[in-house]
Amino acid sequence: MKKFLLCAAVASTFMGSVAYAQDAKPAEAKPEHEVSFNIGAITDYRYRGISQSGLKPALQGGADYTNNVNGLYAGTWLSTIKWTKDAGGGGSVEVDLYAGKRGEIANGINYDVGVLSYVYPSNDLGKVKGFVDANTTEFYGQLSNGPAYIKYSHSVTNTFAFVDSKGSGYLDVGANIEMAEGYTLNLHAGRQTLKNNSAYAYNDWKIGVTKEFGGVNFALAVIGTNADDKLYVTPSAKFTGKTSLQLSAVKTF
């Protein structure tokens, strides 16, 4: 059954991703407390390069609170998924819960630290031979300078249903470069390690572009991995880490 594990869940590159997006408003115009909501759809929900939705479209949405004085934030983000059922368990929703603090260390150097829990209601993978419960909690830390960033996430529980995988990690390096006419170039490279499950470790990458049209943020990206195509598959043997084109649309209000 382990070959059906799709390795879970967050920013997308959405990463519950609205929680980490930068607000375009000038700092002096921001209120102390801000609450926002988002809703969207994606042609294939990829997380860390691996499809969470069985190479099918997914619906997504969330809510975020930010304190613009002290940099504290918290939020939740949800997506439809298929991987827990594909692995022999149940459930069809991922719920991300996160909180953290962001700020500036020095001129132009920013930080973001926090905790993120991926919750899979009724996943029941703890009852499936070769798996443990899919719920996962990670601590993360990020440094950024201009458009470039480096981020590391470290699991403090078993990781996405892998047995004895506490202490796994994910390294994320990338840049979001503003271009002409409001377009942003999105570049990313990542490395997922799985403690005591080294065969499932892999690299992933993304090249994409984002643009707002009519108040909706659209993202188009090419995503791929070097994951083992015999391990990361759907029940119909489709490789969930294959290179493919992904389109998403998100409305924030």
PDB file of C-alpha atoms in Angstrom:
ATOM      1  CA  MET A   1       0.000   0.000   0.000  1.00  0.00           C
ATOM      2  CA  LYS A   2       2.836   2.409   0.653  1.00  0.00           C
ATOM      3  CA  LYS A   3       3.282   3.083  -3.036  1.00  0.00           C
ATOM      4  CA  PHE A   4      -0.080   4.860  -2.976  1.00  0.00           C
ATOM      5  CA  LEU A   5       1.079   7.499  -0.490  1.00  0.00           C
ATOM      6  CA  LEU A   6       1.104  10.868  -2.158  1.00  0.00           C
ATOM      7  CA  CYS A   7       2.860  12.745   0.667  1.00  0.00           C
ATOM      8  CA  ALA A   8       0.535  15.351   1.937  1.00  0.00           C
ATOM      9  CA  ALA A   9      -0.983  18.571   1.950  1.00  0.00           C
ATOM     10  CA  VAL A  10      -0.321  23.838   2.414  1.00  0.00           C
ATOM     11  CA  ALA A  11       1.610  26.595   0.075  1.00  0.00           C
ATOM     12  CA  SER A  12       0.375  24.903  -2.437  1.00  0.00           C
ATOM     13  CA  THR A  13       2.268  26.800  -3.508  1.00  0.00           C
ATOM     14  CA  PHE A  14      -0.656  28.432  -1.984  1.00  0.00           C
ATOM     15  CA  MET A  15       0.697  27.033   1.278  1.00  0.00           C
ATOM     16  CA  GLY A  16      -2.273  27.960   2.857  1.00  0.00           C
ATOM     17  CA  SER A  17      -0.304  30.331   1.026  1.00  0.00           C
ATOM     18  CA  VAL A  18      -2.244  33.395   1.591  1.00  0.00           C
ATOM     19  CA  ALA A  19      -0.823  33.411   5.112  1.00  0.00           C
ATOM     20  CA  TYR A  20       2.606  34.180   3.723  1.00  0.00           C
ATOM     21  CA  ALA A  21       1.691  36.602   0.947  1.00  0.00           C
ATOM     22  CA  GLN A  22       2.860  40.182   1.180  1.00  0.00           C
ATOM     23  CA  ASP A  23       0.187  42.877   1.320  1.00  0.00           C
ATOM     24  CA  ALA A  24       0.516  45.400  -1.467  1.00  0.00           C
ATOM     25  CA  LYS A  25      -0.725  48.347   0.611  1.00  0.00           C
ATOM     26  CA  PRO A  26       1.855  50.814   1.953  1.00  0.00           C
ATOM     27  CA  ALA A  27       2.809  50.067   5.555  1.00  0.00           C
ATOM     28  CA  GLU A  28       1.484  53.388   6.824  1.00  0.00           C
ATOM     29  CA  ALA A  29      -1.961  52.665   5.387  1.00  0.00           C
ATOM     30  CA  LYS A  30      -2.415  49.343   7.173  1.00  0.00           C
ATOM     31  CA  PRO A  31      -4.787  49.094  10.142  1.00  0.00           C
ATOM     32  CA  GLU A  32      -3.477  47.411  13.286  1.00  0.00           C
ATOM     33  CA  HIS A  33      -5.727  44.380  12.832  1.00  0.00           C
ATOM     34  CA  GLU A  34      -6.603  42.829   9.485  1.00  0.00           C
ATOM     35  CA  VAL A  35      -8.844  39.883   8.644  1.00  0.00           C
ATOM     36  CA  SER A  36      -9.067  38.503   5.118  1.00  0.00           C
ATOM     37  CA  PHE A  37     -10.719  35.563   3.392  1.00  0.00           C
ATOM     38  CA  ASN A  38      -9.836  33.714   0.220  1.00  0.00           C
ATOM     39  CA  ILE A  39     -11.497  31.224  -2.088  1.00  0.00           C
ATOM     40  CA  GLY A  40     -10.102  29.564  -5.151  1.00  0.00           C
ATOM     41  CA  ALA A  41      -9.764  26.605  -7.486  1.00  0.00           C
ATOM     42  CA  ILE A  42      -6.780  24.801  -8.968  1.00  0.00           C
ATOM     43  CA  THR A  43      -6.404  22.330 -11.828  1.00  0.00           C
ATOM     44  CA  ASP A  44      -4.220  19.991  -9.735  1.00  0.00           C
ATOM     45  CA  TYR A  45      -3.405  20.628  -6.078  1.00  0.00           C
ATOM     46  CA  ARG A  46       0.358  20.118  -5.833  1.00  0.00           C
ATOM     47  CA  TYR A  47       2.172  20.372  -2.524  1.00  0.00           C
ATOM     48  CA  ARG A  48       5.937  20.148  -2.550  1.00  0.00           C
ATOM     49  CA  GLY A  49       5.576  18.976  -6.122  1.00  0.00           C
ATOM     50  CA  ILE A  50       3.332  15.977  -5.376  1.00  0.00           C
ATOM     51  CA  SER A  51      -0.342  15.918  -6.334  1.00  0.00           C
ATOM     52  CA  GLN A  52      -2.688  15.859  -3.347  1.00  0.00           C
ATOM     53  CA  SER A  53      -5.817  15.643  -5.481  1.00  0.00           C
ATOM     54  CA  GLY A  54      -5.027  12.619  -7.636  1.00  0.00           C
ATOM     55  CA  LEU A  55      -4.051  14.824 -10.604  1.00  0.00           C
ATOM     56  CA  LYS A  56      -7.580  16.266 -10.513  1.00  0.00           C
ATOM     57  CA  PRO A  57      -8.900  19.805  -9.789  1.00  0.00           C
ATOM     58  CA  ALA A  58      -9.435  20.973  -6.214  1.00  0.00           C
ATOM     59  CA  LEU A  59     -11.443  23.651  -4.428  1.00  0.00           C
ATOM     60  CA  GLN A  60      -9.671  25.711  -1.774  1.00  0.00           C
ATOM     61  CA  GLY A  61     -10.251  28.555   0.663  1.00  0.00           C
ATOM     62  CA  GLY A  62      -9.191  30.077   3.936  1.00  0.00           C
ATOM     63  CA  ALA A  63      -9.139  32.930   6.424  1.00  0.00           C
ATOM     64  CA  ASP A  64      -6.274  34.968   7.900  1.00  0.00           C
ATOM     65  CA  TYR A  65      -5.713  37.374  10.777  1.00  0.00           C
ATOM     66  CA  THR A  66      -2.687  39.712  10.857  1.00  0.00           C
ATOM     67  CA  ASN A  67      -1.547  42.178  13.498  1.00  0.00           C
ATOM     68  CA  ASN A  68       0.390  44.801  11.553  1.00  0.00           C
ATOM     69  CA  VAL A  69       1.947  46.286  14.706  1.00  0.00           C
ATOM     70  CA  ASN A  70       3.695  43.254  16.206  1.00  0.00           C
ATOM     71  CA  GLY A  71       3.763  40.984  13.137  1.00  0.00           C
ATOM     72  CA  LEU A  72       1.725  38.168  14.675  1.00  0.00           C
ATOM     73  CA  TYR A  73      -0.599  36.230  12.393  1.00  0.00           C
ATOM     74  CA  ALA A  74      -2.863  33.179  12.413  1.00  0.00           C
ATOM     75  CA  GLY A  75      -5.135  31.483   9.973  1.00  0.00           C
ATOM     76  CA  THR A  76      -6.665  28.413   8.420  1.00  0.00           C
ATOM     77  CA  TRP A  77      -6.782  27.040   4.905  1.00  0.00           C
ATOM     78  CA  LEU A  78      -8.715  24.124   3.398  1.00  0.00           C
ATOM     79  CA  SER A  79      -8.548  22.063   0.220  1.00  0.00           C
ATOM     80  CA  THR A  80     -10.273  19.064  -1.255  1.00  0.00           C
ATOM     81  CA  ILE A  81      -7.871  16.102  -1.561  1.00  0.00           C
ATOM     82  CA  LYS A  82      -7.746  12.453  -2.700  1.00  0.00           C
ATOM     83  CA  TRP A  83      -4.435  11.116  -1.402  1.00  0.00           C
ATOM     84  CA  THR A  84      -5.683   9.766   1.941  1.00  0.00           C
ATOM     85  CA  LYS A  85      -8.311   7.640   0.185  1.00  0.00           C
ATOM     86  CA  ASP A  86      -5.801   6.580  -2.470  1.00  0.00           C
ATOM     87  CA  ALA A  87      -3.554   5.336   0.364  1.00  0.00           C
ATOM     88  CA  GLY A  88      -6.378   3.108   1.643  1.00  0.00           C
ATOM     89  CA  GLY A  89      -7.829   5.421   4.299  1.00  0.00           C
ATOM     90  CA  GLY A  90     -10.655   7.938   4.252  1.00  0.00           C
ATOM     91  CA  GLY A  91     -11.362  11.652   4.236  1.00  0.00           C
ATOM     92  CA  SER A  92     -11.514  14.147   1.410  1.00  0.00           C
ATOM     93  CA  VAL A  93     -10.430  17.436   3.027  1.00  0.00           C
ATOM     94  CA  GLU A  94      -7.184  18.924   4.291  1.00  0.00           C
ATOM     95  CA  VAL A  95      -7.406  21.595   7.005  1.00  0.00           C
ATOM     96  CA  ASP A  96      -4.301  23.682   7.693  1.00  0.00           C
ATOM     97  CA  LEU A  97      -4.007  25.607  10.973  1.00  0.00           C
ATOM     98  CA  TYR A  98      -1.078  27.992  11.386  1.00  0.00           C
ATOM     99  CA  ALA A  99       0.264  30.823  13.493  1.00  0.00           C
ATOM    100  CA  GLY A 100       3.491  32.759  13.532  1.00  0.00           C
ATOM    101  CA  LYS A 101       5.353  36.026  13.601  1.00  0.00           C
ATOM    102  CA  ARG A 102       7.059  37.977  10.851  1.00  0.00           C
ATOM    103  CA  GLY A 103       9.215  41.069  10.969  1.00  0.00           C
ATOM    104  CA  GLU A 104      12.518  42.629   9.988  1.00  0.00           C
ATOM    105  CA  ILE A 105      15.906  41.554  11.373  1.00  0.00           C
ATOM    106  CA  ALA A 106      17.930  44.246   9.605  1.00  0.00           C
ATOM    107  CA  ASN A 107      17.456  46.640   6.735  1.00  0.00           C
ATOM    108  CA  GLY A 108      15.977  44.573   3.898  1.00  0.00           C
ATOM    109  CA  ILE A 109      16.239  41.224   5.713  1.00  0.00           C
ATOM    110  CA  ASN A 110      12.921  39.824   6.914  1.00  0.00           C
ATOM    111  CA  TYR A 111      12.000  36.750   8.932  1.00  0.00           C
ATOM    112  CA  ASP A 112       8.908  34.575   9.299  1.00  0.00           C
ATOM    113  CA  VAL A 113       8.674  31.859  11.982  1.00  0.00           C
ATOM    114  CA  GLY A 114       5.724  29.761  13.045  1.00  0.00           C
ATOM    115  CA  VAL A 115       3.955  26.447  13.385  1.00  0.00           C
ATOM    116  CA  LEU A 116       1.676  24.699  10.898  1.00  0.00           C
ATOM    117  CA  SER A 117      -0.582  21.702  11.509  1.00  0.00           C
ATOM    118  CA  TYR A 118      -2.000  19.709   8.605  1.00  0.00           C
ATOM    119  CA  VAL A 119      -5.213  18.028   9.715  1.00  0.00           C
ATOM    120  CA  TYR A 120      -6.956  15.294   7.698  1.00  0.00           C
ATOM    121  CA  PRO A 121     -10.361  14.601   9.271  1.00  0.00           C
ATOM    122  CA  SER A 122     -11.389  10.923   9.183  1.00  0.00           C
ATOM    123  CA  ASN A 123      -8.210   9.909   7.341  1.00  0.00           C
ATOM    124  CA  ASP A 124      -8.081   6.586   9.274  1.00  0.00           C
ATOM    125  CA  LEU A 125      -4.614   5.808   7.909  1.00  0.00           C
ATOM    126  CA  GLY A 126      -3.538   4.716  11.378  1.00  0.00           C
ATOM    127  CA  LYS A 127      -5.713   1.643  10.776  1.00  0.00           C
ATOM    128  CA  VAL A 128      -4.008   0.799   7.473  1.00  0.00           C
ATOM    129  CA  LYS A 129      -1.004  -1.502   7.538  1.00  0.00           C
ATOM    130  CA  GLY A 130       2.227   0.339   6.765  1.00  0.00           C
ATOM    131  CA  PHE A 131       0.895   3.790   7.675  1.00  0.00           C
ATOM    132  CA  VAL A 132       0.280   6.010  10.690  1.00  0.00           C
ATOM    133  CA  ASP A 133      -2.213   8.808  11.207  1.00  0.00           C
ATOM    134  CA  ALA A 134      -1.775  11.452   8.481  1.00  0.00           C
ATOM    135  CA  ASN A 135      -2.076  14.517  10.747  1.00  0.00           C
ATOM    136  CA  THR A 136       1.250  16.361  10.752  1.00  0.00           C
ATOM    137  CA  THR A 137       2.728  19.349  12.589  1.00  0.00           C
ATOM    138  CA  GLU A 138       5.783  21.313  11.455  1.00  0.00           C
ATOM    139  CA  PHE A 139       7.721  24.296  12.734  1.00  0.00           C
ATOM    140  CA  TYR A 140       9.133  26.589  10.060  1.00  0.00           C
ATOM    141  CA  GLY A 141      11.513  29.500   9.684  1.00  0.00           C
ATOM    142  CA  GLN A 142      12.101  31.751   6.702  1.00  0.00           C
ATOM    143  CA  LEU A 143      14.544  34.507   5.787  1.00  0.00           C
ATOM    144  CA  SER A 144      13.997  36.801   2.822  1.00  0.00           C
ATOM    145  CA  ASN A 145      15.798  39.643   1.114  1.00  0.00           C
ATOM    146  CA  GLY A 146      13.939  41.447  -1.642  1.00  0.00           C
ATOM    147  CA  PRO A 147      12.302  38.865  -3.903  1.00  0.00           C
ATOM    148  CA  ALA A 148      14.470  35.942  -2.698  1.00  0.00           C
ATOM    149  CA  TYR A 149      13.808  33.664   0.253  1.00  0.00           C
ATOM    150  CA  ILE A 150      14.989  30.497   1.965  1.00  0.00           C
ATOM    151  CA  LYS A 151      12.722  28.478   4.248  1.00  0.00           C
ATOM    152  CA  TYR A 152      13.029  25.290   6.276  1.00  0.00           C
ATOM    153  CA  SER A 153      10.179  23.236   7.775  1.00  0.00           C
ATOM    154  CA  HIS A 154      10.798  20.552  10.409  1.00  0.00           C
ATOM    155  CA  SER A 155       8.222  17.973  11.497  1.00  0.00           C
ATOM    156  CA  VAL A 156       7.639  17.370  15.197  1.00  0.00           C
ATOM    157  CA  THR A 157       5.251  14.482  14.526  1.00  0.00           C
ATOM    158  CA  ASN A 158       5.191  11.636  12.050  1.00  0.00           C
ATOM    159  CA  THR A 159       5.128  13.158   8.588  1.00  0.00           C
ATOM    160  CA  PHE A 160       2.141  12.683   6.283  1.00  0.00           C
ATOM    161  CA  ALA A 161       1.416   9.074   7.357  1.00  0.00           C
ATOM    162  CA  PHE A 162       5.000   7.777   7.048  1.00  0.00           C
ATOM    163  CA  VAL A 163       5.892   5.428   9.906  1.00  0.00           C
ATOM    164  CA  ASP A 164       8.612   6.619  12.324  1.00  0.00           C
ATOM    165  CA  SER A 165       9.176   9.820  10.326  1.00  0.00           C
ATOM    166  CA  LYS A 166       9.273  12.444  13.091  1.00  0.00           C
ATOM    167  CA  GLY A 167      12.123  14.855  12.361  1.00  0.00           C
ATOM    168  CA  SER A 168      11.663  14.957   8.578  1.00  0.00           C
ATOM    169  CA  GLY A 169      12.388  18.235   6.836  1.00  0.00           C
ATOM    170  CA  TYR A 170      11.704  20.338   3.774  1.00  0.00           C
ATOM    171  CA  LEU A 171      14.058  22.980   2.370  1.00  0.00           C
ATOM    172  CA  ASP A 172      12.490  25.627   0.109  1.00  0.00           C
ATOM    173  CA  VAL A 173      14.519  28.175  -1.868  1.00  0.00           C
ATOM    174  CA  GLY A 174      12.961  30.595  -4.313  1.00  0.00           C
ATOM    175  CA  ALA A 175      12.227  34.083  -5.578  1.00  0.00           C
ATOM    176  CA  ASN A 176       9.152  36.047  -6.641  1.00  0.00           C
ATOM    177  CA  ILE A 177      10.385  38.650  -9.093  1.00  0.00           C
ATOM    178  CA  GLU A 178       8.190  41.559 -10.152  1.00  0.00           C
ATOM    179  CA  MET A 179       8.106  42.136 -13.894  1.00  0.00           C
ATOM    180  CA  ALA A 180       6.366  44.600 -16.183  1.00  0.00           C
ATOM    181  CA  GLU A 181       2.597  45.025 -16.422  1.00  0.00           C
ATOM    182  CA  GLY A 182       1.967  43.586 -12.952  1.00  0.00           C
ATOM    183  CA  TYR A 183       3.304  40.104 -13.699  1.00  0.00           C
ATOM    184  CA  THR A 184       5.393  38.241 -11.104  1.00  0.00           C
ATOM    185  CA  LEU A 185       7.861  35.488 -12.002  1.00  0.00           C
ATOM    186  CA  ASN A 186       7.780  32.637  -9.452  1.00  0.00           C
ATOM    187  CA  LEU A 187      10.871  30.438  -9.087  1.00  0.00           C
ATOM    188  CA  HIS A 188      11.188  27.586  -6.578  1.00  0.00           C
ATOM    189  CA  ALA A 189      13.371  24.580  -5.769  1.00  0.00           C
ATOM    190  CA  GLY A 190      12.785  22.254  -2.831  1.00  0.00           C
ATOM    191  CA  ARG A 191      14.092  19.130  -1.117  1.00  0.00           C
ATOM    192  CA  GLN A 192      11.838  16.804   0.907  1.00  0.00           C
ATOM    193  CA  THR A 193      13.568  14.368   3.257  1.00  0.00           C
ATOM    194  CA  LEU A 194      11.694  11.588   5.093  1.00  0.00           C
ATOM    195  CA  LYS A 195      13.415  10.297   8.203  1.00  0.00           C
ATOM    196  CA  ASN A 196      13.705   6.490   8.188  1.00  0.00           C
ATOM    197  CA  ASN A 197      11.998   6.477   4.776  1.00  0.00           C
ATOM    198  CA  SER A 198      14.845   7.600   2.526  1.00  0.00           C
ATOM    199  CA  ALA A 199      13.446   5.956  -0.622  1.00  0.00           C
ATOM    200  CA  TYR A 200      10.661   8.538  -0.571  1.00  0.00           C
ATOM    201  CA  ALA A 201      12.976  11.582  -0.474  1.00  0.00           C
ATOM    202  CA  TYR A 202      12.943  13.766  -3.595  1.00  0.00           C
ATOM    203  CA  ASN A 203      13.553  17.212  -5.107  1.00  0.00           C
ATOM    204  CA  ASP A 204      10.889  19.420  -6.649  1.00  0.00           C
ATOM    205  CA  TRP A 205      10.840  22.638  -8.687  1.00  0.00           C
ATOM    206  CA  LYS A 206       8.500  25.232 -10.122  1.00  0.00           C
ATOM    207  CA  ILE A 207       8.633  27.981 -12.736  1.00  0.00           C
ATOM    208  CA  GLY A 208       5.524  30.125 -12.904  1.00  0.00           C
ATOM    209  CA  VAL A 209       3.946  33.512 -13.337  1.00  0.00           C
ATOM    210  CA  THR A 210       1.152  35.281 -11.416  1.00  0.00           C
ATOM    211  CA  LYS A 211      -1.061  38.192 -12.433  1.00  0.00           C
ATOM    212  CA  GLU A 212      -4.217  39.820 -11.089  1.00  0.00           C
ATOM    213  CA  PHE A 213      -7.151  40.205 -13.445  1.00  0.00           C
ATOM    214  CA  GLY A 214     -10.405  41.758 -12.282  1.00  0.00           C
ATOM    215  CA  GLY A 215      -9.577  41.288  -8.607  1.00  0.00           C
ATOM    216  CA  VAL A 216      -8.705  37.604  -9.049  1.00  0.00           C
ATOM    217  CA  ASN A 217      -5.128  36.357  -8.724  1.00  0.00           C
ATOM    218  CA  PHE A 218      -4.242  33.880 -11.468  1.00  0.00           C
ATOM    219  CA  ALA A 219      -1.151  31.662 -11.362  1.00  0.00           C
ATOM    220  CA  LEU A 220       0.234  29.495 -14.152  1.00  0.00           C
ATOM    221  CA  ALA A 221       3.194  27.236 -13.416  1.00  0.00           C
ATOM    222  CA  VAL A 222       5.180  24.256 -14.631  1.00  0.00           C
ATOM    223  CA  ILE A 223       5.880  21.911 -11.708  1.00  0.00           C
ATOM    224  CA  GLY A 224       7.997  18.775 -11.517  1.00  0.00           C
ATOM    225  CA  THR A 225       9.902  16.395  -9.239  1.00  0.00           C
ATOM    226  CA  ASN A 226      12.474  13.621  -9.350  1.00  0.00           C
ATOM    227  CA  ALA A 227      10.371  11.470  -6.987  1.00  0.00           C
ATOM    228  CA  ASP A 228      10.296   7.717  -7.611  1.00  0.00           C
ATOM    229  CA  ASP A 229       7.602   7.104 -10.205  1.00  0.00           C
ATOM    230  CA  LYS A 230       6.941   3.646  -8.768  1.00  0.00           C
ATOM    231  CA  LEU A 231       6.258   4.948  -5.262  1.00  0.00           C
ATOM    232  CA  TYR A 232       4.336   8.173  -5.774  1.00  0.00           C
ATOM    233  CA  VAL A 233       1.404   6.885  -7.813  1.00  0.00           C
ATOM    234  CA  THR A 234      -2.389   6.815  -7.740  1.00  0.00           C
ATOM    235  CA  PRO A 235      -4.279   3.501  -7.479  1.00  0.00           C
ATOM    236  CA  SER A 236      -4.437   3.563 -11.295  1.00  0.00           C
ATOM    237  CA  ALA A 237      -0.602   3.830 -11.404  1.00  0.00           C
ATOM    238  CA  LYS A 238      -0.440   7.464 -12.535  1.00  0.00           C
ATOM    239  CA  PHE A 239       2.724   9.237 -11.335  1.00  0.00           C
ATOM    240  CA  THR A 240       1.716  12.077  -8.998  1.00  0.00           C
ATOM    241  CA  GLY A 241       5.075  13.857  -9.200  1.00  0.00           C
ATOM    242  CA  LYS A 242       5.214  14.133 -12.974  1.00  0.00           C
ATOM    243  CA  THR A 243       6.056  17.408 -14.700  1.00  0.00           C
ATOM    244  CA  SER A 244       2.840  19.201 -15.555  1.00  0.00           C
ATOM    245  CA  LEU A 245       1.143  22.547 -16.035  1.00  0.00           C
ATOM    246  CA  GLN A 246      -0.918  23.958 -13.163  1.00  0.00           C
ATOM    247  CA  LEU A 247      -3.440  26.812 -13.286  1.00  0.00           C
ATOM    248  CA  SER A 248      -5.062  28.412 -10.244  1.00  0.00           C
ATOM    249  CA  ALA A 249      -7.385  31.309  -9.499  1.00  0.00           C
ATOM    250  CA  VAL A 250      -7.814  32.872  -6.039  1.00  0.00           C
ATOM    251  CA  LYS A 251     -10.038  35.710  -4.893  1.00  0.00           C
ATOM    252  CA  THR A 252      -9.146  37.475  -1.619  1.00  0.00           C
ATOM    253  CA  PHE A 253     -11.602  39.747   0.171  1.00  0.00           C
TER     254      PHE A 253
END
